[in-house]
PDB file of C-alpha atoms in Angstrom:
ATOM      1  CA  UNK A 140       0.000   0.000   0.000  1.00 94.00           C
ATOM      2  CA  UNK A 141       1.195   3.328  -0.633  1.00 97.00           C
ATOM      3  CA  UNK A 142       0.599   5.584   3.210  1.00 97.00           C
ATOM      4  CA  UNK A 143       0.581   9.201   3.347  1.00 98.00           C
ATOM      5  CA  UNK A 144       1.294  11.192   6.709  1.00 98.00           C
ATOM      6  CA  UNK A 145       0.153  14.775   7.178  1.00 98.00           C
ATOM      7  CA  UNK A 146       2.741  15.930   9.848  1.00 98.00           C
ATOM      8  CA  UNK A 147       1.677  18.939  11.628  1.00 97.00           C
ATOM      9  CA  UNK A 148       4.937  19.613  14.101  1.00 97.00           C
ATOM     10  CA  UNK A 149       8.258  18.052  13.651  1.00 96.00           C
ATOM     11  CA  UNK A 150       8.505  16.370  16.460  1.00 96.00           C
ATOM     12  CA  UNK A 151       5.185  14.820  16.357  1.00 96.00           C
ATOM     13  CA  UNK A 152       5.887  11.945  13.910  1.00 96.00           C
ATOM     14  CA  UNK A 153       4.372   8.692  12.728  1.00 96.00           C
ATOM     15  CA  UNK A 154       6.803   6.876  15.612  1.00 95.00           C
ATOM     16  CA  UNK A 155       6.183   3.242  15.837  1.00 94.00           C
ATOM     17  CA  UNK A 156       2.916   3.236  13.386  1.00 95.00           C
ATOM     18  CA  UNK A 157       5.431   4.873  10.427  1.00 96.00           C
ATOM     19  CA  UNK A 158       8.069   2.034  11.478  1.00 94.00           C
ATOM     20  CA  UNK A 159       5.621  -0.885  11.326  1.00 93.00           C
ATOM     21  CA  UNK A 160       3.900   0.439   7.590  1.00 95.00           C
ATOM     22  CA  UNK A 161       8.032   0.243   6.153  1.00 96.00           C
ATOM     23  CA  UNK A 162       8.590  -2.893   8.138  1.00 93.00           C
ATOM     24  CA  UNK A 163       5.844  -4.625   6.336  1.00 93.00           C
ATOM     25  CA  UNK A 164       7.162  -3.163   3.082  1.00 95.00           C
ATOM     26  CA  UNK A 165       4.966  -0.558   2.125  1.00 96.00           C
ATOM     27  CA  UNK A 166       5.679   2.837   1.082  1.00 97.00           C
ATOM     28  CA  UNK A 167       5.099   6.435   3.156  1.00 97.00           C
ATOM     29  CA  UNK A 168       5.372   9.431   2.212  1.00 97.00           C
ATOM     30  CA  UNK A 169       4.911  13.240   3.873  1.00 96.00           C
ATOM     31  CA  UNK A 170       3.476  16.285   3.528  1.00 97.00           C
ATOM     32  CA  UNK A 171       5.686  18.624   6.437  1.00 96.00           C
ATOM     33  CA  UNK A 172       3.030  21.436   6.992  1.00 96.00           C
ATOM     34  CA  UNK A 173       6.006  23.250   9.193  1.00 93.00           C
ATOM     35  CA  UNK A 174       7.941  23.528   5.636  1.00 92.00           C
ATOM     36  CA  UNK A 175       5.033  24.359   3.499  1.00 82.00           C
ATOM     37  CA  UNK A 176       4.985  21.520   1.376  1.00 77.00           C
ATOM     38  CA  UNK A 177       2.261  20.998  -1.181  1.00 85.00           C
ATOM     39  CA  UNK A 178      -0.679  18.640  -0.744  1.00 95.00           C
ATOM     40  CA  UNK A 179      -0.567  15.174  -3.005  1.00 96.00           C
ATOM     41  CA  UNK A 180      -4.020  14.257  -4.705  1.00 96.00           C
ATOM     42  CA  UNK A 181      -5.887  11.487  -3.006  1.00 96.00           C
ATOM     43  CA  UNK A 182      -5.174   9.297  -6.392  1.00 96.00           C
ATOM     44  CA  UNK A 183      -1.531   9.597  -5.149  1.00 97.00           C
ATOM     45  CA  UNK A 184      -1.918   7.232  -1.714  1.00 97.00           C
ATOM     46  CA  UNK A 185      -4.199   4.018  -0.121  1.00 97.00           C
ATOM     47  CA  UNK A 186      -3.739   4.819   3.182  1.00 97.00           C
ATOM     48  CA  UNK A 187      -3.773   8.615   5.011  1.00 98.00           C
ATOM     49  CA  UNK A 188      -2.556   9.129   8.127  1.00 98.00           C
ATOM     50  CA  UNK A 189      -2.902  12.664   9.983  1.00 98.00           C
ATOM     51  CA  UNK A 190      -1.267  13.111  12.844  1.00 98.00           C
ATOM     52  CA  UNK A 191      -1.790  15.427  15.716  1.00 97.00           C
ATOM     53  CA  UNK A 192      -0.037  19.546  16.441  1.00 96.00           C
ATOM     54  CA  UNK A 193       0.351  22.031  18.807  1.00 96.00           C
ATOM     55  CA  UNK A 194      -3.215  24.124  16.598  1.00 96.00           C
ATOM     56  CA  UNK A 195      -6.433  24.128  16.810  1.00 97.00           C
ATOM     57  CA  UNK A 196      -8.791  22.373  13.509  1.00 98.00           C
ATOM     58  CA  UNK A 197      -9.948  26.192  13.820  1.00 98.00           C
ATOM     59  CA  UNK A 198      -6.952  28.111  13.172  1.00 97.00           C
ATOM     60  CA  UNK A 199      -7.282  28.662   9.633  1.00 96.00           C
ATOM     61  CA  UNK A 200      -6.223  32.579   9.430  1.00 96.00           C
ATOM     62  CA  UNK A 201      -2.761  31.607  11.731  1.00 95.00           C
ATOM     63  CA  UNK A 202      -2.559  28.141   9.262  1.00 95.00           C
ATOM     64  CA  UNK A 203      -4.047  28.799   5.894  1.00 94.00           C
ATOM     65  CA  UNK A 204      -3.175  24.914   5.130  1.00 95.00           C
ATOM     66  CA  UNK A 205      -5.721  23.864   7.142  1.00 97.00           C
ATOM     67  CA  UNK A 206      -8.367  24.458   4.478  1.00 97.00           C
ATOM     68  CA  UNK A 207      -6.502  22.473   2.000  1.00 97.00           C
ATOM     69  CA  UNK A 208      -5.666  19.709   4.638  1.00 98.00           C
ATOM     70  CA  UNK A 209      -9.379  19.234   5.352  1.00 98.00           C
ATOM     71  CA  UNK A 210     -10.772  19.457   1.894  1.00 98.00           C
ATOM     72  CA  UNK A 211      -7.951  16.662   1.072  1.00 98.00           C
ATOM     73  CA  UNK A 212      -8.962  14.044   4.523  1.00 98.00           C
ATOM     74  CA  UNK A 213     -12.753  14.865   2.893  1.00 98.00           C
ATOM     75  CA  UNK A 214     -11.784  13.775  -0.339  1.00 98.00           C
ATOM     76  CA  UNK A 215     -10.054  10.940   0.900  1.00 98.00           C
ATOM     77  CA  UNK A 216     -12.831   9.941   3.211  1.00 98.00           C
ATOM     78  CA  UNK A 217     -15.097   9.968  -0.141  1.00 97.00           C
ATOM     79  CA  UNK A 218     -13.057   7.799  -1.841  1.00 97.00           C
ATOM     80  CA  UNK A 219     -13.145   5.083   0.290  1.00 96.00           C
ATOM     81  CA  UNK A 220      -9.409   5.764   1.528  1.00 97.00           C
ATOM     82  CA  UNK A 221      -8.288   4.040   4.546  1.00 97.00           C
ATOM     83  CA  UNK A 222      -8.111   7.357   6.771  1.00 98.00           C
ATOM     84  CA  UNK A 223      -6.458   7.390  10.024  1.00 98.00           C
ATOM     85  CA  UNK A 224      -6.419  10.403  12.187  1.00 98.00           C
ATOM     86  CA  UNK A 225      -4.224  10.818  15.256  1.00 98.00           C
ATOM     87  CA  UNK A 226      -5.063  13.538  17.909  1.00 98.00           C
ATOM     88  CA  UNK A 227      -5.657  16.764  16.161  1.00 98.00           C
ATOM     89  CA  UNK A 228      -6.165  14.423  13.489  1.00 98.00           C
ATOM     90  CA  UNK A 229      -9.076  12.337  15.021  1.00 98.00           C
ATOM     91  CA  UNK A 230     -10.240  16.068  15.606  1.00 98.00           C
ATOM     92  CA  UNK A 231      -9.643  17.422  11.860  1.00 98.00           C
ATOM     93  CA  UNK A 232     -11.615  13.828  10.487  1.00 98.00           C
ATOM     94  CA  UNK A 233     -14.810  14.693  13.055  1.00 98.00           C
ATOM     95  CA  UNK A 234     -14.842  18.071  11.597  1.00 98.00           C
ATOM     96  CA  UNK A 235     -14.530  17.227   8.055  1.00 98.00           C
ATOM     97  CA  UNK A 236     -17.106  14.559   8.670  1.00 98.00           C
ATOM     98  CA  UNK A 237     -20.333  16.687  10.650  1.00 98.00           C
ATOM     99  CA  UNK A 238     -18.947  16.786  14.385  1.00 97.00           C
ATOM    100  CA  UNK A 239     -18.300  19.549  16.460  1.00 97.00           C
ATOM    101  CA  UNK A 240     -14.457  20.419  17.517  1.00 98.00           C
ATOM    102  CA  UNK A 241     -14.405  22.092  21.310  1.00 98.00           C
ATOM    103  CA  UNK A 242     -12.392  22.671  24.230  1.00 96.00           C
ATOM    104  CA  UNK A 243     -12.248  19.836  26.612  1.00 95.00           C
ATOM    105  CA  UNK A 244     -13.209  20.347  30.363  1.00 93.00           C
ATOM    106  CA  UNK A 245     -10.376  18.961  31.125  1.00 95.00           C
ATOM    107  CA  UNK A 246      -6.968  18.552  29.364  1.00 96.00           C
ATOM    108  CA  UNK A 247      -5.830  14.940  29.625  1.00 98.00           C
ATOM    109  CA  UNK A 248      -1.931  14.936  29.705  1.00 98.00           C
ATOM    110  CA  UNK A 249       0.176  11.798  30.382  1.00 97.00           C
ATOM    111  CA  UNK A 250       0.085   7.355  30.775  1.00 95.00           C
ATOM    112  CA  UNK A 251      -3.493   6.398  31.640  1.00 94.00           C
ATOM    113  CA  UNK A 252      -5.714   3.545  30.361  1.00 93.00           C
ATOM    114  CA  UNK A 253      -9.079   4.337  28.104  1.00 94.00           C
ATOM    115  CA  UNK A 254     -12.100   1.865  28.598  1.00 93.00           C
ATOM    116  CA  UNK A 255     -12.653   0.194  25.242  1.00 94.00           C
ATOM    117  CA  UNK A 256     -16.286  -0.411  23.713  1.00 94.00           C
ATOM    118  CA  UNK A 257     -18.317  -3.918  22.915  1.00 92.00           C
ATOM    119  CA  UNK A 258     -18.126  -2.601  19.084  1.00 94.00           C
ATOM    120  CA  UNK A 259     -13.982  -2.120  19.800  1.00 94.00           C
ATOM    121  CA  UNK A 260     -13.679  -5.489  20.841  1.00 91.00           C
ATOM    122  CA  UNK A 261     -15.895  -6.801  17.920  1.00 92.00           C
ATOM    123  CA  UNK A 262     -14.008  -4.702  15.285  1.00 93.00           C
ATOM    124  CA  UNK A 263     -10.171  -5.186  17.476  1.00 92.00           C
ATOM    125  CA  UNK A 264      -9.754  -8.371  19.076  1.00 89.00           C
ATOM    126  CA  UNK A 265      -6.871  -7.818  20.373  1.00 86.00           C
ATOM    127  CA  UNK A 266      -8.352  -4.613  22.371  1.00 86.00           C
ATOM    128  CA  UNK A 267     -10.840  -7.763  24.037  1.00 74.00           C
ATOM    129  CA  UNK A 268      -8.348  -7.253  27.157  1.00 66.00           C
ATOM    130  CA  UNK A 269      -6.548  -4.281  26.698  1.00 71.00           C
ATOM    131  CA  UNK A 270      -8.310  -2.041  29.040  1.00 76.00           C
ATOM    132  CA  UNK A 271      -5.791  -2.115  32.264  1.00 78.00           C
ATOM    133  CA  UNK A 272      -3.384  -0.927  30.157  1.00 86.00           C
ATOM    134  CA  UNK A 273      -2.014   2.787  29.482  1.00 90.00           C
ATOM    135  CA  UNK A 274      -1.800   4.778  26.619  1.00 93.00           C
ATOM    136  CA  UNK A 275      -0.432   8.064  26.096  1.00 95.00           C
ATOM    137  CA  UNK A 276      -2.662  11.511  25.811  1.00 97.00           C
ATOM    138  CA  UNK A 277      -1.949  14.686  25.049  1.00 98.00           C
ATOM    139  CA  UNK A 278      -4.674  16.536  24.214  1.00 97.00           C
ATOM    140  CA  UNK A 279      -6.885  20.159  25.318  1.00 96.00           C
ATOM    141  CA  UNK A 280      -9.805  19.528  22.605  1.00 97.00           C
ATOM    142  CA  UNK A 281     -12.333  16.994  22.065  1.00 97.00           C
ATOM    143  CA  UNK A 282     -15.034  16.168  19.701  1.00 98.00           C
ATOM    144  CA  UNK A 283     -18.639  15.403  19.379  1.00 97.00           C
ATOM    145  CA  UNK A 284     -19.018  11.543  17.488  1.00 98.00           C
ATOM    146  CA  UNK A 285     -20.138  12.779  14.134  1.00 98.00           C
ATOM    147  CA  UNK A 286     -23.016  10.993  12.255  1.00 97.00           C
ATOM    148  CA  UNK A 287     -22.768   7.142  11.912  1.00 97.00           C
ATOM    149  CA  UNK A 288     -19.729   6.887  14.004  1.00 98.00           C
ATOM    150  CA  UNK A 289     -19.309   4.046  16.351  1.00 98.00           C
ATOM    151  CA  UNK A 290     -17.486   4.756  19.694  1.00 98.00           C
ATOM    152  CA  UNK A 291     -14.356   2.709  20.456  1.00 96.00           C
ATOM    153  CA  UNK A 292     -12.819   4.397  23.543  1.00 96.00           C
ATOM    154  CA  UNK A 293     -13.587   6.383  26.588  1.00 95.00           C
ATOM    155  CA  UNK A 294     -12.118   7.832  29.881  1.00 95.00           C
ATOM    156  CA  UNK A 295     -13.400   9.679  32.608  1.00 95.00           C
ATOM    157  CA  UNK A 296     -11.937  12.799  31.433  1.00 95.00           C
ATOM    158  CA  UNK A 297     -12.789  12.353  27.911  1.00 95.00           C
ATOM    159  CA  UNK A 298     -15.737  10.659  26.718  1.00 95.00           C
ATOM    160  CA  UNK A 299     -15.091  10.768  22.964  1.00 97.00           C
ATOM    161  CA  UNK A 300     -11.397   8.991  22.782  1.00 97.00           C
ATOM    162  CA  UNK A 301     -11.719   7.004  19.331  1.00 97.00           C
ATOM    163  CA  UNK A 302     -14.204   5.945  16.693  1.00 98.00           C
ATOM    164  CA  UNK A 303     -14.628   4.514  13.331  1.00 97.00           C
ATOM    165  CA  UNK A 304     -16.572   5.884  10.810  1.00 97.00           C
ATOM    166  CA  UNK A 305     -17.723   3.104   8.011  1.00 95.00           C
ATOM    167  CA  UNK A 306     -15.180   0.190   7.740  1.00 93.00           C
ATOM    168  CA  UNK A 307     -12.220   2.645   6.387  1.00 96.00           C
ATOM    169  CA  UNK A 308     -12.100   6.029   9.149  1.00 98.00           C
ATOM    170  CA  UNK A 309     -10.421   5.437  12.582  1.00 98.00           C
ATOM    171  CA  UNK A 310     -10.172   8.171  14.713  1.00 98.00           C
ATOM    172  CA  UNK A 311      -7.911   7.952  18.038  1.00 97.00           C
ATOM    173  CA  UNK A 312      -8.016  10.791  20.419  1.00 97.00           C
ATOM    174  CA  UNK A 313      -4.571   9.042  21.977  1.00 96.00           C
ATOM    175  CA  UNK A 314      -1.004   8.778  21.116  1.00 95.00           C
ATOM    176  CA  UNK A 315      -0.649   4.932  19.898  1.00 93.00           C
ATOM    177  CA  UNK A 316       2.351   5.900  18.242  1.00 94.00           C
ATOM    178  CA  UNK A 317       4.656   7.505  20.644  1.00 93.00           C
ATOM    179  CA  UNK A 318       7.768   6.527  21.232  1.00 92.00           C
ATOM    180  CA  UNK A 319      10.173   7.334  24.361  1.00 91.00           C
ATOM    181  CA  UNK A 320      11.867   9.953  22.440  1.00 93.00           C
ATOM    182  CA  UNK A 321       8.660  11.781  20.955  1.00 95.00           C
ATOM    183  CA  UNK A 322       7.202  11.982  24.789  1.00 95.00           C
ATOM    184  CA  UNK A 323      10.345  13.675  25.416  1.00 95.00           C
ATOM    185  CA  UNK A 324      10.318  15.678  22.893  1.00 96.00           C
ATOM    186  CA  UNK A 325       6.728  16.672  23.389  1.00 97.00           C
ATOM    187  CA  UNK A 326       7.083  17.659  27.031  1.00 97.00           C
ATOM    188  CA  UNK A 327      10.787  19.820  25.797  1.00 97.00           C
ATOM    189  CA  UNK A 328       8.307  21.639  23.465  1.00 96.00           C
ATOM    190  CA  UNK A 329       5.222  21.955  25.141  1.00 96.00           C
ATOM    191  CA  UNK A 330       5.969  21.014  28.951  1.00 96.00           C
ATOM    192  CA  UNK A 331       4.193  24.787  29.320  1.00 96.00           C
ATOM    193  CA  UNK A 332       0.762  22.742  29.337  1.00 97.00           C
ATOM    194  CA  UNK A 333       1.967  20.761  32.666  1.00 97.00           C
ATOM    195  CA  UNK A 334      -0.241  22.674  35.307  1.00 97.00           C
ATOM    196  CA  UNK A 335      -1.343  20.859  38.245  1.00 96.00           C
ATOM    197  CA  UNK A 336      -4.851  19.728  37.686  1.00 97.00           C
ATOM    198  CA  UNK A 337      -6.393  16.490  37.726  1.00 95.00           C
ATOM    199  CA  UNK A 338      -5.894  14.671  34.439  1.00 97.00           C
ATOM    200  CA  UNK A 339      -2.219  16.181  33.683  1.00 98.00           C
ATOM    201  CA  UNK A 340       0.794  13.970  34.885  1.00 97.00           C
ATOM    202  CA  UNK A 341       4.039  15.954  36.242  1.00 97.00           C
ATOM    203  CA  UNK A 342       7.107  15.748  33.095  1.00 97.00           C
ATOM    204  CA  UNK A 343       8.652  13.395  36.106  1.00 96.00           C
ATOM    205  CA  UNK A 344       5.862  11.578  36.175  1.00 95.00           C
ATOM    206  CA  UNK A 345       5.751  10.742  32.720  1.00 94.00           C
ATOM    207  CA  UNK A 346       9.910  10.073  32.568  1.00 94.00           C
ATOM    208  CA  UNK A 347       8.980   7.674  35.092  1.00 92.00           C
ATOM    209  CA  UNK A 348       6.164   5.500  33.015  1.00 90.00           C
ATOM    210  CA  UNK A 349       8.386   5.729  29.651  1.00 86.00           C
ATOM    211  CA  UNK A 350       8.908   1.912  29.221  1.00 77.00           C
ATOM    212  CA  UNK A 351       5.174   2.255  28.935  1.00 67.00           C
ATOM    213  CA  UNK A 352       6.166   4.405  25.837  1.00 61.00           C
ATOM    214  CA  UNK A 353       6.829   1.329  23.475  1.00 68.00           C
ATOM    215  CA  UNK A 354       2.880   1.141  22.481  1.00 72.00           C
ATOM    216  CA  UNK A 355       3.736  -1.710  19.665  1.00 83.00           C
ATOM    217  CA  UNK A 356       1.039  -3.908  21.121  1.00 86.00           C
ATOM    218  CA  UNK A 357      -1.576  -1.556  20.403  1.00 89.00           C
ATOM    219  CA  UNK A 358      -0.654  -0.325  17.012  1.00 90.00           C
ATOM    220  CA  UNK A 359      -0.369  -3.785  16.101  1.00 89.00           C
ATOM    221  CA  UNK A 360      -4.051  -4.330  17.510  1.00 90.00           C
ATOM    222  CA  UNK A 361      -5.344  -1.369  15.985  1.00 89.00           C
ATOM    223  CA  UNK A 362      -4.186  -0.808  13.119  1.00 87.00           C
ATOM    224  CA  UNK A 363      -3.498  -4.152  11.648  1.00 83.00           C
ATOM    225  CA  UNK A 364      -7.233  -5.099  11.383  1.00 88.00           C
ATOM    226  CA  UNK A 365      -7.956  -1.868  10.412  1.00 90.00           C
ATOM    227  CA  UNK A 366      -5.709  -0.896   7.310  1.00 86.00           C
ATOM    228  CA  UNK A 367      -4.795  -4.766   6.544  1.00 76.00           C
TER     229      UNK A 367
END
């Protein structure tokens, strides 16, 4: 298959998920919105993949890309691409697609489990027992489900954390593809978000959890059924 990554920041990158697509010998190319690089036509990939950044899916007069971006994960969702969105991607696919993009109560920062659905389970197997353990979130905004889209993942602080729209649109709220070095590199560029409040994790606290960083398990669960 031939994967395309809209990359938002540099050091948010497609981490273990980009490493698995070349291990199994497909291709991936990006689009660097931080260099200005023009958009590819949807005849040019199978497989999107949008990952998350520092913006809002509302800040098209700071980022006039955005329009583009969105009229492009449209397109691709239209087409029957396999579209996969990643944190302010899940967000940019629920706008393109009829829900609403908001602040969260409560930013969710740092290693914490989500509770997976009956239709996860059904559509993931390998999520069947998955829900003791952590994933990484970094994320201020959330979305309403928009219409047709089944719910995969919740957690207190965020009751919209994933869902899949048709057979080919998965949306994850979460970090599945983080690595120890992009958690570092996340909290070097925007440790400014790590207040004390109840869903945010100290940087220390987070150093301490990074073995929990290698998330291969749940990119294989994910993402293998889904794009495969």
């Amino acid at each position: 298959m031939r994967f395309h990554c809209l990359q938002h920041v540099p050091f948010e990158t497609a981490g273990i998920l980009g490493d698995r697509i070349l291990e199994k010998g497909h291709s991936l190319t990006y689009t660097p919105f931080y260099r200005g690089n023009v958009l590819p036509p949807a005849t040019a990939f199978d497989g999107l993949v949008i990952m998350g950044g520092t913006m809002s899916v509302h800040d098209e007069a700071e980022f006039p890309w955005l329009r583009a971006e969105k009229e492009l994960i449209a397109t691709a969702i239209r087409q029957k691409k396999k579209v996969l969105g990643i944190c302010m991607g899940a967000q940019l696919i629920a706008e393109v697609s009829g829900g609403r993009v908001y602040s969260s109560p409560h930013k969710e920062i740092g290693f914490a489990p989500v509770r997976w659905t009956a239709a996860a389970g059904q559509r993931f197997p390998g999520l069947k027992a998955a829900d003791a353990r952590p994933v990484f979130h970094w994320h201020g905004e959330t979305f309403d489900l928009p219409p047709g889209a089944v719910l995969l993942a919740s957690t207190p602080a965020c009751k919209n954390q994933a869902f899949l729209l048709g057979d080919h649109v998965l949306a994850v709220q979460f970090h599945p593809e983080v690595t120890a070095g992009i958690v570092r590199d996340m909290v070097f560029h925007e440790g400014h978000e790590l207040i004390t409040a109840p869903y945010i994790q100290s940087a220390g606290e987070m150093f301490s959890q990074l073995p929990l960083a290698d998330l291969g398990w749940l990119v294989d669960a994910l993402f293998d059924p889904f794009f495969y």
